[in-house]
Amino acid sequence: MQFDKIRGFAFDLDGVIADTARFHGQAWHQVADKVGTPWTSQLADGLKGVSRMDSLEMILKAGGHENEYSQQEKVQLATAKNDNYLRLVETLTPEDILPGMKSFLDELREKDYLLVLASASKNAPKVLKYLQLSDYFMGIVDPAALSHSKPDPEIYLRAAELLKLPPEEVAGVEDAQAGIEAINGAGELSIGIGRSLTGADVRFDSTVDVTLEKLMELK
Ligand code: BG6
Ligand code: MG
């Protein structure tokens, strides 16, 4: 997969730009404790990139509790998780941009790449504001308007529409396996961040390693 065709980037947020994956994890851990599902690193990893209600379903299922809660109780559990998450997110400052990401975004902006956000989080506009990064993005995909969660490609196809670019001219940046599958399904260049990811066109161990120079070396 070549990089020279790429004109726009669709960024995931949690765990790619913002150090918020740990906050989602912390808040879901509390829900898991409450419903009696053992919290494992495998469960935590599997929740990355997954929408709020789908995450709750995964937690209930992992403990065999999927039939124990009414829809109303599920909404209460998800709302409690979100309230806890928002309390953690309120503490965010530009210091919480993941290492190397601010300079990568600056590099992209300087070279006139177009940027949009493709996060499953309904809290993404708020998080970007706390990080003082809202101005970098020409659009944010609205996850409430989507029919399918990652790993479905819908969110990345919508990102290409916002960029007004064909998918083959778009690169997606993700820390979640579900996200890499979504980018690949959309026919975009997949850039994975994290040691355990598979199937990405290019993979970096950590956010500090992602530079335009390294992407330009891709043949
Ligand atoms: C994704 C996170 O970006 O957003 C998931 O990786 C999270 O952990 C999902 O569940 C939905 O976020 P929110 O803020 O709408 O509950
Ligand atoms: Mg993520």
GROMACS .gro file of C-alpha atoms and ligand atoms in nm:
model
  236
    1MET     CA    1   0.000   0.000   0.000
    2GLN     CA    2   0.150   0.333  -0.103
    3PHE     CA    3   0.139   0.650   0.098
    4ASP     CA    4   0.187   0.896  -0.190
    5LYS     CA    5  -0.184   0.885  -0.284
    6ILE     CA    6  -0.295   0.990   0.064
    7ARG     CA    7  -0.447   1.340   0.098
    8GLY     CA    8  -0.650   1.311   0.414
    9PHE     CA    9  -0.644   1.146   0.756
   10ALA     CA   10  -0.928   1.007   0.968
   11PHE     CA   11  -0.821   0.983   1.330
   12ASP     CA   12  -0.957   0.771   1.608
   13LEU     CA   13  -0.943   0.969   1.934
   14ASP     CA   14  -0.930   0.753   2.247
   15GLY     CA   15  -0.587   0.587   2.271
   16VAL     CA   16  -0.458   0.758   1.955
   17ILE     CA   17  -0.471   1.132   2.027
   18ALA     CA   18  -0.600   1.140   2.382
   19ASP     CA   19  -0.483   0.941   2.678
   20THR     CA   20  -0.845   0.850   2.750
   21ALA     CA   21  -0.854   0.474   2.679
   22ARG     CA   22  -0.748   0.427   3.043
   23PHE     CA   23  -1.045   0.644   3.158
   24HIS     CA   24  -1.293   0.436   2.954
   25GLY     CA   25  -1.127   0.126   3.101
   26GLN     CA   26  -1.148   0.254   3.459
   27ALA     CA   27  -1.516   0.349   3.422
   28TRP     CA   28  -1.608   0.014   3.259
   29HIS     CA   29  -1.413  -0.175   3.525
   30GLN     CA   30  -1.652  -0.030   3.784
   31VAL     CA   31  -1.950  -0.152   3.581
   32ALA     CA   32  -1.793  -0.499   3.548
   33ASP     CA   33  -1.746  -0.513   3.927
   34LYS     CA   34  -2.107  -0.406   3.980
   35VAL     CA   35  -2.257  -0.673   3.751
   36GLY     CA   36  -2.009  -0.941   3.864
   37THR     CA   37  -1.807  -0.988   3.546
   38PRO     CA   38  -1.434  -1.055   3.608
   39TRP     CA   39  -1.224  -0.772   3.461
   40THR     CA   40  -0.946  -0.908   3.239
   41SER     CA   41  -0.699  -0.737   3.004
   42GLN     CA   42  -0.855  -0.936   2.718
   43LEU     CA   43  -1.200  -0.792   2.795
   44ALA     CA   44  -1.052  -0.442   2.834
   45ASP     CA   45  -0.876  -0.465   2.495
   46GLY     CA   46  -1.187  -0.599   2.322
   47LEU     CA   47  -1.388  -0.295   2.435
   48LYS     CA   48  -1.157  -0.048   2.261
   49GLY     CA   49  -1.333   0.131   1.976
   50VAL     CA   50  -1.668  -0.028   2.063
   51SER     CA   51  -1.973   0.196   2.122
   52ARG     CA   52  -2.112   0.257   2.470
   53MET     CA   53  -2.412   0.019   2.455
   54ASP     CA   54  -2.220  -0.251   2.266
   55SER     CA   55  -1.945  -0.230   2.530
   56LEU     CA   56  -2.201  -0.286   2.805
   57GLU     CA   57  -2.342  -0.587   2.620
   58MET     CA   58  -1.990  -0.732   2.589
   59ILE     CA   59  -1.929  -0.689   2.963
   60LEU     CA   60  -2.260  -0.854   3.054
   61LYS     CA   61  -2.196  -1.141   2.812
   62ALA     CA   62  -1.839  -1.198   2.936
   63GLY     CA   63  -1.985  -1.275   3.281
   64GLY     CA   64  -2.289  -1.465   3.154
   65HIS     CA   65  -2.523  -1.185   3.270
   66GLU     CA   66  -2.671  -1.093   2.932
   67ASN     CA   67  -3.027  -1.188   3.028
   68GLU     CA   68  -3.032  -1.040   3.377
   69TYR     CA   69  -3.098  -0.672   3.301
   70SER     CA   70  -3.392  -0.489   3.146
   71GLN     CA   71  -3.331  -0.231   2.874
   72GLN     CA   72  -3.398   0.043   3.128
   73GLU     CA   73  -3.142  -0.103   3.371
   74LYS     CA   74  -2.888  -0.128   3.090
   75VAL     CA   75  -2.937   0.239   3.006
   76GLN     CA   76  -2.886   0.321   3.377
   77LEU     CA   77  -2.560   0.122   3.387
   78ALA     CA   78  -2.433   0.292   3.069
   79THR     CA   79  -2.532   0.636   3.200
   80ALA     CA   80  -2.351   0.573   3.530
   81LYS     CA   81  -2.041   0.469   3.333
   82ASN     CA   82  -2.059   0.784   3.125
   83ASP     CA   83  -2.099   1.007   3.432
   84ASN     CA   84  -1.787   0.850   3.583
   85TYR     CA   85  -1.601   0.883   3.253
   86LEU     CA   86  -1.694   1.252   3.224
   87ARG     CA   87  -1.565   1.319   3.576
   88LEU     CA   88  -1.228   1.176   3.466
   89VAL     CA   89  -1.232   1.357   3.131
   90GLU     CA   90  -1.289   1.695   3.296
   91THR     CA   91  -0.933   1.677   3.427
   92LEU     CA   92  -0.784   1.664   3.074
   93THR     CA   93  -0.550   1.936   2.953
   94PRO     CA   94  -0.324   1.963   2.643
   95GLU     CA   95  -0.066   1.773   2.855
   96ASP     CA   96  -0.281   1.463   2.804
   97ILE     CA   97  -0.229   1.453   2.428
   98LEU     CA   98  -0.043   1.126   2.374
   99PRO     CA   99   0.334   1.163   2.320
  100GLY     CA  100   0.427   1.271   1.968
  101MET     CA  101   0.071   1.327   1.849
  102LYS     CA  102   0.069   1.706   1.871
  103SER     CA  103   0.381   1.729   1.655
  104PHE     CA  104   0.238   1.471   1.410
  105LEU     CA  105  -0.084   1.674   1.378
  106ASP     CA  106   0.122   1.991   1.331
  107GLU     CA  107   0.329   1.822   1.058
  108LEU     CA  108   0.013   1.710   0.877
  109ARG     CA  109  -0.145   2.052   0.900
  110GLU     CA  110   0.171   2.220   0.773
  111LYS     CA  111   0.174   1.989   0.470
  112ASP     CA  112  -0.198   2.061   0.397
  113TYR     CA  113  -0.335   1.716   0.470
  114LEU     CA  114  -0.706   1.730   0.556
  115LEU     CA  115  -0.805   1.592   0.895
  116VAL     CA  116  -1.130   1.454   1.037
  117LEU     CA  117  -1.215   1.262   1.351
  118ALA     CA  118  -1.363   0.911   1.329
  119SER     CA  119  -1.426   0.828   1.694
  120ALA     CA  120  -1.708   0.610   1.825
  121SER     CA  121  -1.727   0.839   2.127
  122LYS     CA  122  -2.016   1.078   2.169
  123ASN     CA  123  -1.785   1.272   2.401
  124ALA     CA  124  -1.525   1.337   2.130
  125PRO     CA  125  -1.602   1.709   2.072
  126LYS     CA  126  -1.568   1.769   2.447
  127VAL     CA  127  -1.237   1.580   2.469
  128LEU     CA  128  -1.093   1.769   2.169
  129LYS     CA  129  -1.191   2.096   2.335
  130TYR     CA  130  -1.014   2.007   2.661
  131LEU     CA  131  -0.704   1.914   2.460
  132GLN     CA  132  -0.734   2.241   2.262
  133LEU     CA  133  -0.726   2.051   1.932
  134SER     CA  134  -1.073   2.129   1.788
  135ASP     CA  135  -0.929   2.363   1.523
  136TYR     CA  136  -0.718   2.088   1.366
  137PHE     CA  137  -1.019   1.898   1.230
  138MET     CA  138  -1.245   2.003   0.943
  139GLY     CA  139  -1.515   1.765   1.068
  140ILE     CA  140  -1.613   1.506   1.327
  141VAL     CA  141  -1.813   1.200   1.229
  142ASP     CA  142  -2.129   1.194   1.444
  143PRO     CA  143  -2.142   0.843   1.593
  144ALA     CA  144  -2.512   0.891   1.678
  145ALA     CA  145  -2.589   0.903   1.305
  146LEU     CA  146  -2.425   0.567   1.231
  147SER     CA  147  -2.610   0.236   1.199
  148HIS     CA  148  -2.309   0.013   1.274
  149SER     CA  149  -2.018   0.020   1.521
  150LYS     CA  150  -1.652  -0.050   1.440
  151PRO     CA  151  -1.541  -0.305   1.306
  152ASP     CA  152  -1.805  -0.213   1.046
  153PRO     CA  153  -1.645   0.025   0.791
  154GLU     CA  154  -1.934   0.277   0.806
  155ILE     CA  155  -1.756   0.532   1.031
  156TYR     CA  156  -1.447   0.542   0.805
  157LEU     CA  157  -1.658   0.568   0.488
  158ARG     CA  158  -1.840   0.860   0.647
  159ALA     CA  159  -1.501   1.014   0.735
  160ALA     CA  160  -1.396   0.996   0.366
  161GLU     CA  161  -1.723   1.172   0.274
  162LEU     CA  162  -1.649   1.451   0.523
  163LEU     CA  163  -1.300   1.481   0.376
  164LYS     CA  164  -1.455   1.484   0.027
  165LEU     CA  165  -1.195   1.226  -0.079
  166PRO     CA  166  -1.224   0.875  -0.224
  167PRO     CA  167  -1.134   0.610   0.042
  168GLU     CA  168  -0.807   0.520  -0.132
  169GLU     CA  169  -0.680   0.874  -0.065
  170VAL     CA  170  -0.755   0.846   0.308
  171ALA     CA  171  -0.544   0.702   0.590
  172GLY     CA  172  -0.711   0.594   0.915
  173VAL     CA  173  -0.523   0.593   1.246
  174GLU     CA  174  -0.632   0.347   1.516
  175ASP     CA  175  -0.527   0.178   1.840
  176ALA     CA  176  -0.809  -0.080   1.837
  177GLN     CA  177  -0.833  -0.406   1.645
  178ALA     CA  178  -1.198  -0.325   1.565
  179GLY     CA  179  -1.081   0.007   1.421
  180ILE     CA  180  -0.816  -0.148   1.196
  181GLU     CA  181  -1.081  -0.383   1.057
  182ALA     CA  182  -1.312  -0.086   0.995
  183ILE     CA  183  -1.040   0.107   0.806
  184ASN     CA  184  -0.946  -0.197   0.599
  185GLY     CA  185  -1.312  -0.264   0.521
  186ALA     CA  186  -1.349   0.094   0.399
  187GLY     CA  187  -1.057   0.046   0.157
  188GLU     CA  188  -0.839   0.306   0.328
  189LEU     CA  189  -0.475   0.289   0.440
  190SER     CA  190  -0.467   0.152   0.795
  191ILE     CA  191  -0.215   0.288   1.043
  192GLY     CA  192  -0.216   0.091   1.367
  193ILE     CA  193  -0.069   0.202   1.698
  194GLY     CA  194  -0.002  -0.074   1.950
  195ARG     CA  195   0.201  -0.392   1.977
  196SER     CA  196  -0.083  -0.641   1.961
  197LEU     CA  197  -0.262  -0.514   1.649
  198THR     CA  198  -0.279  -0.735   1.342
  199GLY     CA  199  -0.375  -0.663   0.981
  200ALA     CA  200  -0.272  -0.295   0.969
  201ASP     CA  201  -0.098  -0.171   0.652
  202VAL     CA  202   0.158  -0.013   0.879
  203ARG     CA  203   0.196  -0.054   1.253
  204PHE     CA  204   0.383   0.145   1.514
  205ASP     CA  205   0.451   0.033   1.870
  206SER     CA  206   0.359   0.368   2.019
  207THR     CA  207   0.230   0.716   1.932
  208VAL     CA  208   0.582   0.861   1.965
  209ASP     CA  209   0.691   0.653   1.667
  210VAL     CA  210   0.437   0.796   1.420
  211THR     CA  211   0.592   1.055   1.188
  212LEU     CA  212   0.519   1.173   0.836
  213GLU     CA  213   0.874   1.085   0.738
  214LYS     CA  214   0.821   0.719   0.831
  215LEU     CA  215   0.491   0.707   0.643
  216MET     CA  216   0.654   0.856   0.335
  217GLU     CA  217   0.903   0.569   0.334
  218LEU     CA  218   0.615   0.321   0.277
  219LYS     CA  219   0.638   0.147  -0.054
  220BG6     C1  220  -1.439   0.472   2.168
  220BG6     C2  221  -1.368   0.410   2.286
  220BG6     O1  222  -1.357   0.570   2.112
  220BG6     O2  223  -1.561   0.532   2.210
  220BG6     C3  224  -1.461   0.312   2.358
  220BG6     O3  225  -1.253   0.340   2.239
  220BG6     C4  226  -1.590   0.384   2.396
  220BG6     O4  227  -1.395   0.265   2.473
  220BG6     C5  228  -1.654   0.443   2.271
  220BG6     O5  229  -1.681   0.292   2.456
  220BG6     C6  230  -1.784   0.518   2.300
  220BG6     O6  231  -1.755   0.629   2.379
  220BG6     P1  232  -1.862   0.718   2.455
  220BG6     O7  233  -1.779   0.832   2.508
  220BG6     O8  234  -1.963   0.764   2.353
  220BG6     O9  235  -1.923   0.636   2.561
  221MG      MG  236  -0.917   0.409   2.021
   0.00000   0.00000   0.00000
